[in-house]
Structures are given as structure tokens and as C-alpha cells.
Amino acid sequence: MTTHPPAHRPEGPPMSLPIVLVHGLRLSSSMWQPQLDLLTDQGRHTLACDLPGHGSRRGEDFTLDAAVRTVHDAIDTLGGRALVVGLSLGGFVAIATAAAHPHKTAGLVAAGCTARPVQTLAQVYRIPTALLDRLPDKGHAVNERFHRLTLGHGAKAALDGGLAMEAARAVIDEVADMDVLTALGTYPGPVWLINGARDHFRIHEKRFFDACTDARLLNVPRAGHLVSLDQPDNFTRIIVDAADVASLRHPNPPPRHPTATPMLDDRTRHDPAP
């Protein structure tokens, strides 16, 4: 597991809850640099990890189980209990981690991921991925230009860790089988569902909210899908507030038996259409 180092400052809030940050598809832990800088200034113990197949781990096979293990290991690095924050792909991985390890997940912030990753939606993403794969650079230049045009100052953080264009197919196939609503319902702790007001991944946000035991739904103005980079200060404030709230909750007891990553056991199972 490759990570940005935890932030340590003695003048930080006493007994503040550690924070684990999980990046989006094709990106890396570098996308969290604005949050790492702001949280370090507050003395928050924070760690951003690279998922399999991304950043410093390019070339590794991506599986949802391996991604959950990465986050689990990051939590243990910070003491065994943390607020888990994920965006886009990282949001789905964070949800799966919370469901599999509720006693280690003090709170969950899931951003830019309130669209059910069913096979029909996954197919919408497989088509452009297949087209990009035909380009000599697998679409790297197109994606880099898109981020520079849409993210402004945030583009540097998004691009510094490289773009893992080759990881998209495996990620889409893995996440498309995830029963995300059941996973959310399984987790008993506090959940923050965060979306940029302009994010197309908001389409099922009400269903995600209803699936949670203890949820808050926040839409951030003037932000798109990469809300943490569009509005870094606002997003970091949400993380800090979530960490402070979650730190006051009693830890969930560990499960008697290991919990599997929430997946669809029966490929014929379908929730009603939205």
C-alpha cells in the first residue's frame, strides 16, 4: 500500500479522529493534496492511499476486495479506527469498506457516487472506455486536457499522480456487481453523502439516502463530479465536521465472523428501476 504520510501536528485538536482519503477512477492519492494541506494545518492525522492499478500501484490488478484491503490497512496504519472519505470510485470502495469493517469505520463520507452501479449504467461507461482504448495513448491526452479545462487550479493535484487509463475496464466490471444500497444499509454508523450540484452522479441520491441508517445528504454549489477539487475549502470543512461528529459516537462492535465485500450473490437479482 502506497500512501501520502499521515499528518502529525501536536497543536491539533485533542483526540481528533484520523481520516483516510480514497481517490477516484484513473486518479491517485495526489488528488487529495488540497485536503492534505488543509488538514495538516489543523493537525489532523490523515492518510491518502493509492488503490490497486492506480498511482504508484499501476500495473496491479484492481479488484474490489483488494481495494477494501487497502483502505483497511490504511485505517490500521492510523490506529485502527478512522473516518473514511471516498470520491467516485473511492466512494464505492469506502462504502464497501464500511460495510465489511464497521467497527473500524467511525464514519463514512461518500462523495460523487450516488448512482447505482448496475450493469446497464456500467455499459454506458464501457462504450467510451472501449473507444479510448483504441487511441495510441488510451485517451490519456483527452482526459488530461479535460481535467485542465474543467478543474482550473485543481488540475495539478488530479494529474500529479498520473492517469491510469488502463484501469478503467477492470474497475467498471468489479463495481458493476456491487450491491451498494445493501452495503449502505448494513453499515450502522453516520454517513455523509456529498455531491457537487452539477454532478451527473446524483441520479439516485434519494435512494442512497433512504438506504442509510444514519445519513446526511449535502449538495455543494458551484461544483461538479470532482467536488473536492472544485470546492476544496468547502469539502474540507465537511470532512472536518464529519470527523468531529463521528469521533463522539461509540465504536461499533467487531463482527463475530469476517464480513465479505458486499456484492450481488445472484447475478439475476435486480432492484426496481428508479
PDB file of C-alpha atoms in Angstrom:
ATOM      1  CA  MET A   1       0.000   0.000   0.000  1.00  0.00           C
ATOM      2  CA  THR A   2       1.474   3.347  -1.012  1.00  0.00           C
ATOM      3  CA  THR A   3       0.168   6.401   0.785  1.00  0.00           C
ATOM      4  CA  HIS A   4       0.791  10.014   1.461  1.00  0.00           C
ATOM      5  CA  PRO A   5       2.212  10.165   5.002  1.00  0.00           C
ATOM      6  CA  PRO A   6      -0.135  10.900   7.893  1.00  0.00           C
ATOM      7  CA  ALA A   7      -0.308  14.490   9.051  1.00  0.00           C
ATOM      8  CA  HIS A   8       1.051  14.977  12.585  1.00  0.00           C
ATOM      9  CA  ARG A   9       0.966  18.235  14.485  1.00  0.00           C
ATOM     10  CA  PRO A  10       0.951  18.418  18.286  1.00  0.00           C
ATOM     11  CA  GLU A  11      -1.225  21.542  18.333  1.00  0.00           C
ATOM     12  CA  GLY A  12      -4.107  19.772  16.562  1.00  0.00           C
ATOM     13  CA  PRO A  13      -7.494  19.048  18.135  1.00  0.00           C
ATOM     14  CA  PRO A  14      -7.128  16.656  21.091  1.00  0.00           C
ATOM     15  CA  MET A  15      -8.330  13.117  20.361  1.00  0.00           C
ATOM     16  CA  SER A  16      -9.317  14.087  16.810  1.00  0.00           C
ATOM     17  CA  LEU A  17     -10.440  11.184  14.644  1.00  0.00           C
ATOM     18  CA  PRO A  18      -7.964  10.043  11.957  1.00  0.00           C
ATOM     19  CA  ILE A  19      -9.064  10.391   8.332  1.00  0.00           C
ATOM     20  CA  VAL A  20      -8.478   8.082   5.347  1.00  0.00           C
ATOM     21  CA  LEU A  21      -8.949   9.510   1.823  1.00  0.00           C
ATOM     22  CA  VAL A  22      -9.765   7.267  -1.164  1.00  0.00           C
ATOM     23  CA  HIS A  23      -9.366   8.571  -4.734  1.00  0.00           C
ATOM     24  CA  GLY A  24     -11.453   8.248  -7.898  1.00  0.00           C
ATOM     25  CA  LEU A  25     -11.133   6.201 -11.077  1.00  0.00           C
ATOM     26  CA  ARG A  26      -7.900   6.700 -13.061  1.00  0.00           C
ATOM     27  CA  LEU A  27      -6.648   9.219 -10.480  1.00  0.00           C
ATOM     28  CA  SER A  28      -4.439   8.657  -7.438  1.00  0.00           C
ATOM     29  CA  SER A  29      -3.810   9.798  -3.892  1.00  0.00           C
ATOM     30  CA  SER A  30      -2.402  13.050  -5.324  1.00  0.00           C
ATOM     31  CA  MET A  31      -5.954  14.281  -5.976  1.00  0.00           C
ATOM     32  CA  TRP A  32      -6.303  14.824  -2.228  1.00  0.00           C
ATOM     33  CA  GLN A  33      -3.393  17.272  -1.956  1.00  0.00           C
ATOM     34  CA  PRO A  34      -5.645  20.295  -1.223  1.00  0.00           C
ATOM     35  CA  GLN A  35      -7.308  18.373   1.616  1.00  0.00           C
ATOM     36  CA  LEU A  36      -3.989  17.019   2.913  1.00  0.00           C
ATOM     37  CA  ASP A  37      -2.598  20.550   3.062  1.00  0.00           C
ATOM     38  CA  LEU A  38      -5.646  21.955   4.865  1.00  0.00           C
ATOM     39  CA  LEU A  39      -5.999  19.040   7.271  1.00  0.00           C
ATOM     40  CA  THR A  40      -2.276  19.076   8.074  1.00  0.00           C
ATOM     41  CA  ASP A  41      -2.588  22.739   9.019  1.00  0.00           C
ATOM     42  CA  GLN A  42      -5.236  21.681  11.551  1.00  0.00           C
ATOM     43  CA  GLY A  43      -3.115  18.862  12.944  1.00  0.00           C
ATOM     44  CA  ARG A  44      -5.451  16.147  11.673  1.00  0.00           C
ATOM     45  CA  HIS A  45      -3.925  12.688  11.244  1.00  0.00           C
ATOM     46  CA  THR A  46      -4.735  11.990   7.605  1.00  0.00           C
ATOM     47  CA  LEU A  47      -3.680   9.396   5.056  1.00  0.00           C
ATOM     48  CA  ALA A  48      -4.455   9.175   1.314  1.00  0.00           C
ATOM     49  CA  CYS A  49      -3.905   5.770  -0.273  1.00  0.00           C
ATOM     50  CA  ASP A  50      -3.385   4.529  -3.836  1.00  0.00           C
ATOM     51  CA  LEU A  51      -5.840   1.819  -4.892  1.00  0.00           C
ATOM     52  CA  PRO A  52      -4.655  -1.214  -6.895  1.00  0.00           C
ATOM     53  CA  GLY A  53      -3.966  -0.307 -10.521  1.00  0.00           C
ATOM     54  CA  HIS A  54      -3.646   3.426  -9.783  1.00  0.00           C
ATOM     55  CA  GLY A  55      -0.919   5.918  -8.943  1.00  0.00           C
ATOM     56  CA  SER A  56       2.170   4.198  -7.577  1.00  0.00           C
ATOM     57  CA  ARG A  57       0.360   0.834  -7.940  1.00  0.00           C
ATOM     58  CA  ARG A  58      -0.227   0.957 -11.679  1.00  0.00           C
ATOM     59  CA  GLY A  59       0.156  -2.477 -13.194  1.00  0.00           C
ATOM     60  CA  GLU A  60      -1.530  -4.219 -10.277  1.00  0.00           C
ATOM     61  CA  ASP A  61      -4.887  -5.874 -10.903  1.00  0.00           C
ATOM     62  CA  PHE A  62      -7.861  -3.995  -9.494  1.00  0.00           C
ATOM     63  CA  THR A  63     -10.431  -5.948  -7.515  1.00  0.00           C
ATOM     64  CA  LEU A  64     -12.941  -4.568  -5.059  1.00  0.00           C
ATOM     65  CA  ASP A  65     -11.690  -6.936  -2.363  1.00  0.00           C
ATOM     66  CA  ALA A  66      -8.110  -5.723  -2.855  1.00  0.00           C
ATOM     67  CA  ALA A  67      -9.276  -2.104  -2.750  1.00  0.00           C
ATOM     68  CA  VAL A  68     -11.111  -2.717   0.528  1.00  0.00           C
ATOM     69  CA  ARG A  69      -7.993  -4.353   1.963  1.00  0.00           C
ATOM     70  CA  THR A  70      -6.027  -1.241   1.011  1.00  0.00           C
ATOM     71  CA  VAL A  71      -8.398   1.007   2.949  1.00  0.00           C
ATOM     72  CA  HIS A  72      -8.497  -1.441   5.854  1.00  0.00           C
ATOM     73  CA  ASP A  73      -4.689  -1.345   6.035  1.00  0.00           C
ATOM     74  CA  ALA A  74      -4.722   2.458   5.885  1.00  0.00           C
ATOM     75  CA  ILE A  75      -7.137   2.566   8.837  1.00  0.00           C
ATOM     76  CA  ASP A  76      -4.862   0.252  10.805  1.00  0.00           C
ATOM     77  CA  THR A  77      -1.883   2.473   9.988  1.00  0.00           C
ATOM     78  CA  LEU A  78      -3.731   5.334  11.698  1.00  0.00           C
ATOM     79  CA  GLY A  79      -4.619   3.350  14.799  1.00  0.00           C
ATOM     80  CA  GLY A  80      -7.464   1.051  13.803  1.00  0.00           C
ATOM     81  CA  ARG A  81     -10.458   3.412  13.567  1.00  0.00           C
ATOM     82  CA  ALA A  82     -10.996   6.347  11.211  1.00  0.00           C
ATOM     83  CA  LEU A  83     -13.363   8.454   9.173  1.00  0.00           C
ATOM     84  CA  VAL A  84     -13.278   7.006   5.650  1.00  0.00           C
ATOM     85  CA  VAL A  85     -13.728   9.531   2.830  1.00  0.00           C
ATOM     86  CA  GLY A  86     -14.063   8.435  -0.790  1.00  0.00           C
ATOM     87  CA  LEU A  87     -14.937  10.155  -4.051  1.00  0.00           C
ATOM     88  CA  SER A  88     -16.387   8.469  -7.160  1.00  0.00           C
ATOM     89  CA  LEU A  89     -14.711   5.040  -7.324  1.00  0.00           C
ATOM     90  CA  GLY A  90     -13.291   5.856  -3.906  1.00  0.00           C
ATOM     91  CA  GLY A  91     -16.826   6.424  -2.657  1.00  0.00           C
ATOM     92  CA  PHE A  92     -17.894   2.925  -3.682  1.00  0.00           C
ATOM     93  CA  VAL A  93     -14.740   1.465  -2.121  1.00  0.00           C
ATOM     94  CA  ALA A  94     -15.372   3.457   1.066  1.00  0.00           C
ATOM     95  CA  ILE A  95     -18.955   2.140   1.241  1.00  0.00           C
ATOM     96  CA  ALA A  96     -17.738  -1.431   0.768  1.00  0.00           C
ATOM     97  CA  THR A  97     -15.118  -0.903   3.481  1.00  0.00           C
ATOM     98  CA  ALA A  98     -17.680   0.484   5.927  1.00  0.00           C
ATOM     99  CA  ALA A  99     -19.973  -2.485   5.340  1.00  0.00           C
ATOM    100  CA  ALA A 100     -17.157  -5.029   5.688  1.00  0.00           C
ATOM    101  CA  HIS A 101     -15.419  -3.334   8.647  1.00  0.00           C
ATOM    102  CA  PRO A 102     -17.994  -1.218  10.527  1.00  0.00           C
ATOM    103  CA  HIS A 103     -16.032  -1.407  13.792  1.00  0.00           C
ATOM    104  CA  LYS A 104     -13.059   0.268  12.087  1.00  0.00           C
ATOM    105  CA  THR A 105     -15.123   2.836  10.148  1.00  0.00           C
ATOM    106  CA  ALA A 106     -16.133   5.528  12.627  1.00  0.00           C
ATOM    107  CA  GLY A 107     -17.912   7.477   9.906  1.00  0.00           C
ATOM    108  CA  LEU A 108     -18.317   7.424   6.142  1.00  0.00           C
ATOM    109  CA  VAL A 109     -18.156  10.291   3.646  1.00  0.00           C
ATOM    110  CA  ALA A 110     -19.209   9.075   0.195  1.00  0.00           C
ATOM    111  CA  ALA A 111     -18.893  11.758  -2.481  1.00  0.00           C
ATOM    112  CA  GLY A 112     -19.782  11.719  -6.166  1.00  0.00           C
ATOM    113  CA  CYS A 113     -21.073   8.147  -6.095  1.00  0.00           C
ATOM    114  CA  THR A 114     -24.858   8.260  -5.627  1.00  0.00           C
ATOM    115  CA  ALA A 115     -25.619   6.408  -8.860  1.00  0.00           C
ATOM    116  CA  ARG A 116     -26.298   2.694  -8.542  1.00  0.00           C
ATOM    117  CA  PRO A 117     -23.514   0.863 -10.418  1.00  0.00           C
ATOM    118  CA  VAL A 118     -25.820  -1.613 -12.156  1.00  0.00           C
ATOM    119  CA  GLN A 119     -24.847  -3.384 -15.372  1.00  0.00           C
ATOM    120  CA  THR A 120     -26.995  -1.087 -17.552  1.00  0.00           C
ATOM    121  CA  LEU A 121     -25.243   2.021 -16.222  1.00  0.00           C
ATOM    122  CA  ALA A 122     -21.865   0.299 -16.419  1.00  0.00           C
ATOM    123  CA  GLN A 123     -22.445  -0.349 -20.106  1.00  0.00           C
ATOM    124  CA  VAL A 124     -22.735   3.405 -20.668  1.00  0.00           C
ATOM    125  CA  TYR A 125     -19.156   3.722 -19.387  1.00  0.00           C
ATOM    126  CA  ARG A 126     -17.796   0.662 -21.160  1.00  0.00           C
ATOM    127  CA  ILE A 127     -18.554   2.160 -24.587  1.00  0.00           C
ATOM    128  CA  PRO A 128     -16.389   5.323 -24.286  1.00  0.00           C
ATOM    129  CA  THR A 129     -13.735   3.291 -22.477  1.00  0.00           C
ATOM    130  CA  ALA A 130     -13.553   0.907 -25.432  1.00  0.00           C
ATOM    131  CA  LEU A 131     -13.273   3.859 -27.830  1.00  0.00           C
ATOM    132  CA  LEU A 132     -10.493   5.465 -25.780  1.00  0.00           C
ATOM    133  CA  ASP A 133      -8.637   2.147 -25.696  1.00  0.00           C
ATOM    134  CA  ARG A 134      -8.278   2.376 -29.484  1.00  0.00           C
ATOM    135  CA  LEU A 135      -6.238   5.565 -29.242  1.00  0.00           C
ATOM    136  CA  PRO A 136      -2.440   5.203 -29.141  1.00  0.00           C
ATOM    137  CA  ASP A 137      -2.279   6.729 -25.645  1.00  0.00           C
ATOM    138  CA  LYS A 138      -5.516   5.066 -24.439  1.00  0.00           C
ATOM    139  CA  GLY A 139      -7.135   8.501 -24.202  1.00  0.00           C
ATOM    140  CA  HIS A 140      -4.582   9.973 -21.807  1.00  0.00           C
ATOM    141  CA  ALA A 141      -4.285  13.288 -23.675  1.00  0.00           C
ATOM    142  CA  VAL A 142      -8.071  13.686 -23.910  1.00  0.00           C
ATOM    143  CA  ASN A 143      -8.514  13.115 -20.180  1.00  0.00           C
ATOM    144  CA  GLU A 144      -5.625  15.381 -19.252  1.00  0.00           C
ATOM    145  CA  ARG A 145      -6.992  18.204 -21.374  1.00  0.00           C
ATOM    146  CA  PHE A 146     -10.473  17.703 -19.902  1.00  0.00           C
ATOM    147  CA  HIS A 147      -9.172  17.983 -16.342  1.00  0.00           C
ATOM    148  CA  ARG A 148      -7.104  21.075 -17.154  1.00  0.00           C
ATOM    149  CA  LEU A 149     -10.122  22.757 -18.742  1.00  0.00           C
ATOM    150  CA  THR A 150     -12.616  21.888 -16.010  1.00  0.00           C
ATOM    151  CA  LEU A 151     -10.640  21.887 -12.758  1.00  0.00           C
ATOM    152  CA  GLY A 152      -8.537  25.033 -13.012  1.00  0.00           C
ATOM    153  CA  HIS A 153      -6.065  25.085 -10.121  1.00  0.00           C
ATOM    154  CA  GLY A 154      -7.263  21.642  -9.033  1.00  0.00           C
ATOM    155  CA  ALA A 155      -5.932  20.034 -12.220  1.00  0.00           C
ATOM    156  CA  LYS A 156      -2.390  19.791 -10.873  1.00  0.00           C
ATOM    157  CA  ALA A 157      -3.482  17.684  -7.901  1.00  0.00           C
ATOM    158  CA  ALA A 158      -5.616  15.485 -10.144  1.00  0.00           C
ATOM    159  CA  LEU A 159      -2.811  14.854 -12.625  1.00  0.00           C
ATOM    160  CA  ASP A 160       0.313  14.735 -10.448  1.00  0.00           C
ATOM    161  CA  GLY A 161      -0.076  11.024  -9.724  1.00  0.00           C
ATOM    162  CA  GLY A 162      -0.692  10.142 -13.371  1.00  0.00           C
ATOM    163  CA  LEU A 163      -3.815   8.864 -15.120  1.00  0.00           C
ATOM    164  CA  ALA A 164      -4.327   5.101 -15.015  1.00  0.00           C
ATOM    165  CA  MET A 165      -6.329   4.862 -18.230  1.00  0.00           C
ATOM    166  CA  GLU A 166      -5.717   1.122 -18.405  1.00  0.00           C
ATOM    167  CA  ALA A 167      -7.513   0.500 -15.080  1.00  0.00           C
ATOM    168  CA  ALA A 168     -10.985   1.540 -16.229  1.00  0.00           C
ATOM    169  CA  ARG A 169     -12.225  -1.769 -17.657  1.00  0.00           C
ATOM    170  CA  ALA A 170     -11.457  -3.823 -14.546  1.00  0.00           C
ATOM    171  CA  VAL A 171     -12.899  -1.166 -12.248  1.00  0.00           C
ATOM    172  CA  ILE A 172     -16.163  -0.930 -14.179  1.00  0.00           C
ATOM    173  CA  ASP A 173     -16.557  -4.712 -14.226  1.00  0.00           C
ATOM    174  CA  GLU A 174     -15.884  -5.010 -10.485  1.00  0.00           C
ATOM    175  CA  VAL A 175     -18.044  -2.140  -9.275  1.00  0.00           C
ATOM    176  CA  ALA A 176     -20.967  -3.041 -11.557  1.00  0.00           C
ATOM    177  CA  ASP A 177     -21.569  -6.139  -9.405  1.00  0.00           C
ATOM    178  CA  MET A 178     -21.648  -4.248  -6.111  1.00  0.00           C
ATOM    179  CA  ASP A 179     -24.933  -4.164  -4.195  1.00  0.00           C
ATOM    180  CA  VAL A 180     -24.287  -0.663  -2.958  1.00  0.00           C
ATOM    181  CA  LEU A 181     -27.680   0.014  -1.347  1.00  0.00           C
ATOM    182  CA  THR A 182     -27.473  -3.149   0.731  1.00  0.00           C
ATOM    183  CA  ALA A 183     -23.929  -2.212   1.721  1.00  0.00           C
ATOM    184  CA  LEU A 184     -25.115   1.197   2.930  1.00  0.00           C
ATOM    185  CA  GLY A 185     -27.965  -0.396   4.861  1.00  0.00           C
ATOM    186  CA  THR A 186     -25.533  -2.790   6.517  1.00  0.00           C
ATOM    187  CA  TYR A 187     -23.349  -0.011   7.936  1.00  0.00           C
ATOM    188  CA  PRO A 188     -24.762   1.297  11.249  1.00  0.00           C
ATOM    189  CA  GLY A 189     -22.596   4.398  11.576  1.00  0.00           C
ATOM    190  CA  PRO A 190     -23.031   8.001  10.401  1.00  0.00           C
ATOM    191  CA  VAL A 191     -22.918   8.645   6.655  1.00  0.00           C
ATOM    192  CA  TRP A 192     -22.411  11.865   4.716  1.00  0.00           C
ATOM    193  CA  LEU A 193     -23.483  11.697   1.053  1.00  0.00           C
ATOM    194  CA  ILE A 194     -21.825  14.604  -0.760  1.00  0.00           C
ATOM    195  CA  ASN A 195     -22.429  15.703  -4.348  1.00  0.00           C
ATOM    196  CA  GLY A 196     -21.466  18.655  -6.449  1.00  0.00           C
ATOM    197  CA  ALA A 197     -24.658  20.414  -7.507  1.00  0.00           C
ATOM    198  CA  ARG A 198     -23.674  19.887 -11.159  1.00  0.00           C
ATOM    199  CA  ASP A 199     -22.705  16.217 -10.767  1.00  0.00           C
ATOM    200  CA  HIS A 200     -24.439  13.691 -13.054  1.00  0.00           C
ATOM    201  CA  PHE A 201     -23.804  11.019 -10.390  1.00  0.00           C
ATOM    202  CA  ARG A 202     -26.636  12.482  -8.287  1.00  0.00           C
ATOM    203  CA  ILE A 203     -29.322  10.483 -10.100  1.00  0.00           C
ATOM    204  CA  HIS A 204     -30.039   8.051  -7.232  1.00  0.00           C
ATOM    205  CA  GLU A 205     -29.087  10.237  -4.271  1.00  0.00           C
ATOM    206  CA  LYS A 206     -32.529   9.936  -2.625  1.00  0.00           C
ATOM    207  CA  ARG A 207     -32.353   6.127  -2.791  1.00  0.00           C
ATOM    208  CA  PHE A 208     -28.867   6.162  -1.291  1.00  0.00           C
ATOM    209  CA  PHE A 209     -30.074   8.454   1.490  1.00  0.00           C
ATOM    210  CA  ASP A 210     -33.068   6.234   2.242  1.00  0.00           C
ATOM    211  CA  ALA A 211     -30.850   3.130   2.356  1.00  0.00           C
ATOM    212  CA  CYS A 212     -28.716   4.515   5.193  1.00  0.00           C
ATOM    213  CA  THR A 213     -29.369   4.073   8.894  1.00  0.00           C
ATOM    214  CA  ASP A 214     -27.972   7.494   9.807  1.00  0.00           C
ATOM    215  CA  ALA A 215     -27.396   9.783   6.818  1.00  0.00           C
ATOM    216  CA  ARG A 216     -26.955  13.377   5.755  1.00  0.00           C
ATOM    217  CA  LEU A 217     -27.209  14.489   2.123  1.00  0.00           C
ATOM    218  CA  LEU A 218     -25.311  17.615   1.073  1.00  0.00           C
ATOM    219  CA  ASN A 219     -25.071  19.234  -2.355  1.00  0.00           C
ATOM    220  CA  VAL A 220     -22.169  21.647  -2.825  1.00  0.00           C
ATOM    221  CA  PRO A 221     -22.922  24.672  -5.057  1.00  0.00           C
ATOM    222  CA  ARG A 222     -20.666  25.519  -7.999  1.00  0.00           C
ATOM    223  CA  ALA A 223     -19.167  22.035  -8.057  1.00  0.00           C
ATOM    224  CA  GLY A 224     -19.248  19.112 -10.456  1.00  0.00           C
ATOM    225  CA  HIS A 225     -18.234  15.484 -10.101  1.00  0.00           C
ATOM    226  CA  LEU A 226     -14.799  16.147  -8.553  1.00  0.00           C
ATOM    227  CA  VAL A 227     -16.310  18.221  -5.772  1.00  0.00           C
ATOM    228  CA  SER A 228     -13.186  18.020  -3.585  1.00  0.00           C
ATOM    229  CA  LEU A 229     -11.187  19.808  -6.290  1.00  0.00           C
ATOM    230  CA  ASP A 230     -13.917  22.189  -7.457  1.00  0.00           C
ATOM    231  CA  GLN A 231     -14.576  23.421  -3.904  1.00  0.00           C
ATOM    232  CA  PRO A 232     -11.609  22.264  -1.797  1.00  0.00           C
ATOM    233  CA  ASP A 233     -12.215  24.554   1.177  1.00  0.00           C
ATOM    234  CA  ASN A 234     -15.922  23.707   1.460  1.00  0.00           C
ATOM    235  CA  PHE A 235     -15.272  19.997   1.013  1.00  0.00           C
ATOM    236  CA  THR A 236     -12.561  20.006   3.670  1.00  0.00           C
ATOM    237  CA  ARG A 237     -14.904  21.747   6.115  1.00  0.00           C
ATOM    238  CA  ILE A 238     -17.419  18.947   5.547  1.00  0.00           C
ATOM    239  CA  ILE A 239     -14.715  16.357   6.277  1.00  0.00           C
ATOM    240  CA  VAL A 240     -13.692  18.134   9.491  1.00  0.00           C
ATOM    241  CA  ASP A 241     -17.300  18.421  10.677  1.00  0.00           C
ATOM    242  CA  ALA A 242     -17.899  14.746   9.861  1.00  0.00           C
ATOM    243  CA  ALA A 243     -14.763  13.692  11.745  1.00  0.00           C
ATOM    244  CA  ASP A 244     -15.790  15.694  14.801  1.00  0.00           C
ATOM    245  CA  VAL A 245     -19.311  14.219  14.805  1.00  0.00           C
ATOM    246  CA  ALA A 246     -18.093  10.661  14.212  1.00  0.00           C
ATOM    247  CA  SER A 247     -15.483  10.948  16.970  1.00  0.00           C
ATOM    248  CA  LEU A 248     -18.290  11.346  19.523  1.00  0.00           C
ATOM    249  CA  ARG A 249     -20.011   8.095  18.525  1.00  0.00           C
ATOM    250  CA  HIS A 250     -19.409   4.856  20.389  1.00  0.00           C
ATOM    251  CA  PRO A 251     -17.395   2.381  18.309  1.00  0.00           C
ATOM    252  CA  ASN A 252     -19.364  -0.367  16.600  1.00  0.00           C
ATOM    253  CA  PRO A 253     -18.524  -3.818  17.997  1.00  0.00           C
ATOM    254  CA  PRO A 254     -16.391  -6.015  15.718  1.00  0.00           C
ATOM    255  CA  PRO A 255     -18.307  -8.726  13.836  1.00  0.00           C
ATOM    256  CA  ARG A 256     -18.090 -12.288  15.141  1.00  0.00           C
ATOM    257  CA  HIS A 257     -17.239 -13.525  11.669  1.00  0.00           C
ATOM    258  CA  PRO A 258     -15.381 -11.776   8.812  1.00  0.00           C
ATOM    259  CA  THR A 259     -17.725  -9.828   6.566  1.00  0.00           C
ATOM    260  CA  ALA A 260     -17.381 -10.249   2.814  1.00  0.00           C
ATOM    261  CA  THR A 261     -17.278  -7.283   0.479  1.00  0.00           C
ATOM    262  CA  PRO A 262     -20.944  -6.592  -0.396  1.00  0.00           C
ATOM    263  CA  MET A 263     -21.526  -7.987  -3.862  1.00  0.00           C
ATOM    264  CA  LEU A 264     -24.512  -9.435  -5.676  1.00  0.00           C
ATOM    265  CA  ASP A 265     -24.506 -13.152  -4.885  1.00  0.00           C
ATOM    266  CA  ASP A 266     -27.167 -13.803  -7.520  1.00  0.00           C
ATOM    267  CA  ARG A 267     -26.450 -12.101 -10.839  1.00  0.00           C
ATOM    268  CA  THR A 268     -30.191 -12.256 -11.655  1.00  0.00           C
ATOM    269  CA  ARG A 269     -31.113 -10.075  -8.701  1.00  0.00           C
ATOM    270  CA  HIS A 270     -32.276  -6.552  -9.605  1.00  0.00           C
ATOM    271  CA  ASP A 271     -33.736  -3.686  -7.622  1.00  0.00           C
ATOM    272  CA  PRO A 272     -36.723  -1.889  -9.153  1.00  0.00           C
ATOM    273  CA  ALA A 273     -35.810   0.711 -11.753  1.00  0.00           C
ATOM    274  CA  PRO A 274     -35.569   4.269 -10.404  1.00  0.00           C
TER     275      PRO A 274
END
